[in-house]
PDB file of C-alpha atoms in Angstrom:
ATOM      1  CA  MET Y 225      -2.953  15.688 -11.524  1.00  0.00           C
ATOM      2  CA  LYS Y 226      -3.295  12.453  -9.564  1.00  0.00           C
ATOM      3  CA  PRO Y 227      -1.744   9.308 -11.053  1.00  0.00           C
ATOM      4  CA  GLU Y 228      -4.242   6.822 -12.465  1.00  0.00           C
ATOM      5  CA  ILE Y 229      -4.745   3.693 -10.340  1.00  0.00           C
ATOM      6  CA  VAL Y 230      -4.127   0.768 -12.685  1.00  0.00           C
ATOM      7  CA  SER Y 231      -4.677  -2.263 -10.451  1.00  0.00           C
ATOM      8  CA  GLU Y 232      -7.174  -3.487  -7.904  1.00  0.00           C
ATOM      9  CA  PHE Y 233      -6.522  -2.640  -4.263  1.00  0.00           C
ATOM     10  CA  ARG Y 234      -5.271  -5.691  -2.362  1.00  0.00           C
ATOM     11  CA  LYS Y 235      -4.423  -6.618   1.201  1.00  0.00           C
ATOM     12  CA  SER Y 236      -1.201  -8.288   2.227  1.00  0.00           C
ATOM     13  CA  SER Y 237      -1.327 -12.042   2.630  1.00  0.00           C
ATOM     14  CA  TYR Y 238       0.044 -11.362   6.124  1.00  0.00           C
ATOM     15  CA  SER Y 239      -3.057  -9.342   7.080  1.00  0.00           C
ATOM     16  CA  GLY Y 240      -5.303 -10.733   9.757  1.00  0.00           C
ATOM     17  CA  GLN Y 241      -9.028 -11.218   9.402  1.00  0.00           C
ATOM     18  CA  ASN Y 242      -9.954  -8.544  11.971  1.00  0.00           C
ATOM     19  CA  GLY Y 243     -10.397  -5.802   9.347  1.00  0.00           C
ATOM     20  CA  ASP Y 244      -7.602  -3.546  10.636  1.00  0.00           C
ATOM     21  CA  CYS Y 245      -5.589  -3.529   7.422  1.00  0.00           C
ATOM     22  CA  VAL Y 246      -4.391  -1.275   4.693  1.00  0.00           C
ATOM     23  CA  GLU Y 247      -4.798  -2.035   1.006  1.00  0.00           C
ATOM     24  CA  VAL Y 248      -2.363  -1.147  -1.773  1.00  0.00           C
ATOM     25  CA  ALA Y 249      -2.795  -0.561  -5.523  1.00  0.00           C
ATOM     26  CA  HIS Y 250      -0.363   0.286  -8.343  1.00  0.00           C
ATOM     27  CA  THR Y 251      -0.567   3.584 -10.220  1.00  0.00           C
ATOM     28  CA  ALA Y 252       0.367   4.417 -13.796  1.00  0.00           C
ATOM     29  CA  THR Y 253       3.508   6.204 -12.527  1.00  0.00           C
ATOM     30  CA  ASN Y 254       4.697   3.107 -10.593  1.00  0.00           C
ATOM     31  CA  ALA Y 255       3.722   4.760  -7.308  1.00  0.00           C
ATOM     32  CA  ARG Y 256       1.349   3.122  -4.830  1.00  0.00           C
ATOM     33  CA  ALA Y 257      -2.055   4.150  -3.555  1.00  0.00           C
ATOM     34  CA  VAL Y 258      -2.704   3.083   0.044  1.00  0.00           C
ATOM     35  CA  ARG Y 259      -6.124   3.084   1.734  1.00  0.00           C
ATOM     36  CA  ASP Y 260      -7.842   1.876   4.907  1.00  0.00           C
ATOM     37  CA  SER Y 261      -9.560  -1.457   4.267  1.00  0.00           C
ATOM     38  CA  LYS Y 262     -12.431  -0.440   6.563  1.00  0.00           C
ATOM     39  CA  ASN Y 263     -13.180   2.585   4.343  1.00  0.00           C
ATOM     40  CA  PRO Y 264     -12.674   1.500   0.712  1.00  0.00           C
ATOM     41  CA  THR Y 265     -14.572   4.484  -0.705  1.00  0.00           C
ATOM     42  CA  GLY Y 266     -12.634   6.953   1.433  1.00  0.00           C
ATOM     43  CA  PRO Y 267      -9.439   8.820   0.604  1.00  0.00           C
ATOM     44  CA  HIS Y 268      -6.144   7.179  -0.231  1.00  0.00           C
ATOM     45  CA  LEU Y 269      -2.531   8.166   0.238  1.00  0.00           C
ATOM     46  CA  LEU Y 270      -0.186   8.252  -2.755  1.00  0.00           C
ATOM     47  CA  VAL Y 271       3.368   7.048  -2.117  1.00  0.00           C
ATOM     48  CA  GLY Y 272       6.063   7.591  -4.746  1.00  0.00           C
ATOM     49  CA  ALA Y 273       7.884   4.640  -6.285  1.00  0.00           C
ATOM     50  CA  ASP Y 274      11.226   5.390  -4.578  1.00  0.00           C
ATOM     51  CA  ALA Y 275       9.634   5.880  -1.158  1.00  0.00           C
ATOM     52  CA  TRP Y 276       7.574   2.692  -1.539  1.00  0.00           C
ATOM     53  CA  GLY Y 277      10.662   0.717  -2.546  1.00  0.00           C
ATOM     54  CA  SER Y 278      12.573   1.996   0.491  1.00  0.00           C
ATOM     55  CA  PHE Y 279       9.650   1.151   2.766  1.00  0.00           C
ATOM     56  CA  VAL Y 280       9.403  -2.415   1.463  1.00  0.00           C
ATOM     57  CA  GLU Y 281      13.176  -2.973   1.633  1.00  0.00           C
ATOM     58  CA  THR Y 282      13.225  -1.713   5.230  1.00  0.00           C
ATOM     59  CA  LEU Y 283      10.464  -4.149   6.163  1.00  0.00           C
ATOM     60  CA  LYS Y 284      12.398  -7.010   4.567  1.00  0.00           C
ATOM     61  CA  SER Y 285      15.629  -6.135   6.368  1.00  0.00           C
ATOM     62  CA  ASP Y 286      16.600  -6.478  10.011  1.00  0.00           C
ATOM     63  CA  ASP Y 287      15.893  -2.739  10.378  1.00  0.00           C
ATOM     64  CA  GLY Y 288      12.223  -3.493   9.798  1.00  0.00           C
ATOM     65  CA  ALA Y 289      12.021  -5.317  13.124  1.00  0.00           C
ATOM     66  CA  ALA Y 290      10.950  -2.040  14.731  1.00  0.00           C
ATOM     67  CA  PHE Y 291       7.744  -1.984  12.666  1.00  0.00           C
TER      68      PHE Y 291
END
């Protein structure tokens, strides 16, 4: 069973205006749903809470410079 999406999808404030962005929403299980902003009715990827937290922390750290 897929987790229920409990928030609106949103783009990062760092996203440009060219439309090449991803959008993120919260789920009931504290995971994240990620989708392509150019295809809002298309499929989305579910990312678990621990994996999402690691991803965000990596982006915030010096190790995230490779992204």
